[in-house]
mmCIF file of C-alpha atoms in Angstrom:
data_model
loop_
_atom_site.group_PDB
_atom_site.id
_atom_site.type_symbol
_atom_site.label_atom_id
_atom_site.label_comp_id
_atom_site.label_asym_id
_atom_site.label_seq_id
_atom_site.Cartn_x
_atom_site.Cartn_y
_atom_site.Cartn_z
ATOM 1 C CA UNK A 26 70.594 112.793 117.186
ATOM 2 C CA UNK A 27 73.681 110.589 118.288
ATOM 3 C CA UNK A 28 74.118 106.873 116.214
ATOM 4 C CA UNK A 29 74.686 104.149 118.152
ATOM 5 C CA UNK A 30 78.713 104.325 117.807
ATOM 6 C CA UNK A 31 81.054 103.451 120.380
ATOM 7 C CA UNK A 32 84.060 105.771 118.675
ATOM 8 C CA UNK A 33 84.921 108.390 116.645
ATOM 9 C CA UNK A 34 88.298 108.302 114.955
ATOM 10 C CA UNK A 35 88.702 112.090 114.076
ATOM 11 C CA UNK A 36 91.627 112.306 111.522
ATOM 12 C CA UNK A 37 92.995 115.908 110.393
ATOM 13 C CA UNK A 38 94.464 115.397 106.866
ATOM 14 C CA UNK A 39 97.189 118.204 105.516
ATOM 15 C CA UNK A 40 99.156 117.325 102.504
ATOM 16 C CA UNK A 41 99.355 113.834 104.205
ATOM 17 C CA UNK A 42 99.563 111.262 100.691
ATOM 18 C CA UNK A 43 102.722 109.824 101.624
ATOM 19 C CA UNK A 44 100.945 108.661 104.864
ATOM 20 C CA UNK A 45 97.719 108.472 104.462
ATOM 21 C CA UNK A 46 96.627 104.994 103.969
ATOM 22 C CA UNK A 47 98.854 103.748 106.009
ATOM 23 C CA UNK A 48 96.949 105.864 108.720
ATOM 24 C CA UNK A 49 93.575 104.655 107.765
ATOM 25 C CA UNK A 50 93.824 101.110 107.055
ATOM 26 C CA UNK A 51 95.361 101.060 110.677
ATOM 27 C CA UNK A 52 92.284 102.992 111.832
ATOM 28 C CA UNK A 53 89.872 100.528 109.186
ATOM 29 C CA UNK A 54 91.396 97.627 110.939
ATOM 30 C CA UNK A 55 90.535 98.347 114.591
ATOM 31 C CA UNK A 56 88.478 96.155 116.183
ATOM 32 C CA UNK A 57 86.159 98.201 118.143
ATOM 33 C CA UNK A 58 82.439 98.285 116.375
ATOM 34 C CA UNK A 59 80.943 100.625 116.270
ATOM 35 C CA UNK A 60 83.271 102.367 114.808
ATOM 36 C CA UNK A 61 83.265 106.205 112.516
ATOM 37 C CA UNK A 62 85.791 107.771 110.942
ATOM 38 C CA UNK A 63 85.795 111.315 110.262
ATOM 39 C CA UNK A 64 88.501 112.697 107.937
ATOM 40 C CA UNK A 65 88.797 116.549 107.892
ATOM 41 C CA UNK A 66 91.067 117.704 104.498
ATOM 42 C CA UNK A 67 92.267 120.788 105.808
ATOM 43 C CA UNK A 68 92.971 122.351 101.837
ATOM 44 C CA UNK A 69 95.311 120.094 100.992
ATOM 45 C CA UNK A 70 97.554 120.646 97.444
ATOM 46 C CA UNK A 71 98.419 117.065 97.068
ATOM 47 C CA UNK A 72 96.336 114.203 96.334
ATOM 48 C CA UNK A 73 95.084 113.628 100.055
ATOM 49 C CA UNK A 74 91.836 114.672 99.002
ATOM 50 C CA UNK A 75 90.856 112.091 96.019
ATOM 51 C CA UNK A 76 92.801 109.441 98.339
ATOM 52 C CA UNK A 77 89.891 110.068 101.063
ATOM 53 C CA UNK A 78 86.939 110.200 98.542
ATOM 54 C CA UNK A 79 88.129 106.475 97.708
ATOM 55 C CA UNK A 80 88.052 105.396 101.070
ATOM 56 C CA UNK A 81 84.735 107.387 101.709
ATOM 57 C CA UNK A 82 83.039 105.566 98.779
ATOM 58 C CA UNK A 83 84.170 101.813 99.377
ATOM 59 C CA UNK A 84 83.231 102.408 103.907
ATOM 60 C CA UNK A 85 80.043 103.629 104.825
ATOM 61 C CA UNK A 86 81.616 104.600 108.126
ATOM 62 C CA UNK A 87 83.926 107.067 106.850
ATOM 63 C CA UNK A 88 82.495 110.384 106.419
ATOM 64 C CA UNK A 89 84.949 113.485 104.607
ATOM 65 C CA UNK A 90 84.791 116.954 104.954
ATOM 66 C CA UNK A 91 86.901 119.482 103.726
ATOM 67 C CA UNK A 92 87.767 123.191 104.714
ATOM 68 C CA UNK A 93 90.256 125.973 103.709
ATOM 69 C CA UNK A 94 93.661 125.796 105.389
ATOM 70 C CA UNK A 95 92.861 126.740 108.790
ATOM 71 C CA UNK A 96 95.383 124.055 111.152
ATOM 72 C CA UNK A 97 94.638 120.942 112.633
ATOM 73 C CA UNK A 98 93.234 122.375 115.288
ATOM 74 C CA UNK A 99 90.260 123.647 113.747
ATOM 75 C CA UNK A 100 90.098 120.800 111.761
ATOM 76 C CA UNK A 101 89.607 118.764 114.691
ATOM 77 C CA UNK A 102 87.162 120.788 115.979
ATOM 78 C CA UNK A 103 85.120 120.138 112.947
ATOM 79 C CA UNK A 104 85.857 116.581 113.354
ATOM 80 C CA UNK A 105 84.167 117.218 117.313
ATOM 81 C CA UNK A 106 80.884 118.904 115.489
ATOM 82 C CA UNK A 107 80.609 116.026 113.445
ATOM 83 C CA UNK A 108 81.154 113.128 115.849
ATOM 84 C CA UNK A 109 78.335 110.274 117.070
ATOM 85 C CA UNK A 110 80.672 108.749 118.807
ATOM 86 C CA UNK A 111 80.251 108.099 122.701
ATOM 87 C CA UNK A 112 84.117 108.348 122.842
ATOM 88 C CA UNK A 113 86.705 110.702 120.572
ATOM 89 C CA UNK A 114 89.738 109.118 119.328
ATOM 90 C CA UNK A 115 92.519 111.567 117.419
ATOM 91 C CA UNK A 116 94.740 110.382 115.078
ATOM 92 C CA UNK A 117 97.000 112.210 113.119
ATOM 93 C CA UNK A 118 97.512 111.113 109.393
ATOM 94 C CA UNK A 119 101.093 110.251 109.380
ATOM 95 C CA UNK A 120 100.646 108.278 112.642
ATOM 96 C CA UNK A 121 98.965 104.614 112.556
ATOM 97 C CA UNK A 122 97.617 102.113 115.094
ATOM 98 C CA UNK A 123 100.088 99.002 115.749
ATOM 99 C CA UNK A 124 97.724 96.575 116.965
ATOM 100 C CA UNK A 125 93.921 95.998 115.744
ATOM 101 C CA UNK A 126 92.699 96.120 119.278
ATOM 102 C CA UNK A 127 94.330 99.471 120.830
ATOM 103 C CA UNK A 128 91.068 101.109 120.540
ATOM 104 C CA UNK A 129 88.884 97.800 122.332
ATOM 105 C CA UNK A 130 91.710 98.084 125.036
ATOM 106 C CA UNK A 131 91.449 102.139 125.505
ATOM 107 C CA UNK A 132 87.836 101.759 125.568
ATOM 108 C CA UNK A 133 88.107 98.765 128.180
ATOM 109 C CA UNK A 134 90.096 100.690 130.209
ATOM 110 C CA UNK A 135 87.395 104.016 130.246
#
């Protein structure tokens, strides 16, 4: 049964600490409601993983799930499984949004 979400932000995460905040804040801080957040760790060695369990436990809205190393593009697929949203939204997890309202303007503009 699909939520009532406007978006899914699907994020593949890969070794990505350096970035990774930085990526989801930006993604936290959109103004679209409502909004999910799907992180997919895709067996990362770093500390990606306990960096997304924070996040997961302070935002309701973020959900985690984790696989063996298998590329982004499976991991995205997972993300696709996973998503309530009525529209997708990929971001990768050394990228970041530059203004709060690019996803209210993309979703304007569908």
């Amino acid at each position: 049964m699909k939520m009532n979400v406007k978006i899914s932000i699907i994020i593949p995460v890969y070794n990505a600490q350096t970035y990774l905040r930085q990526s989801i804040d930006s993604a936290i801080a959109q103004t679209i409601t409502p909004k999910e957040i799907i992180c997919i760790d895709d067996g990362s060695t770093d500390i990606s993983r306990e960096i997304l369990r924070e996040y997961e436990l302070k935002y309701s809205y973020i959900r985690i799930f984790t696989q063996e190393n298998q590329g982004s593009g499976i991991a995205r697929n997972l993300g696709l499984r996973e998503a309530k949203g009525e529209f997708i939204a990929f971001l990768d997890a050394d990228d970041f949004y530059l203004q709060v309202d690019a996803l209210d303007k993309m979703h304007e503009a569908c």
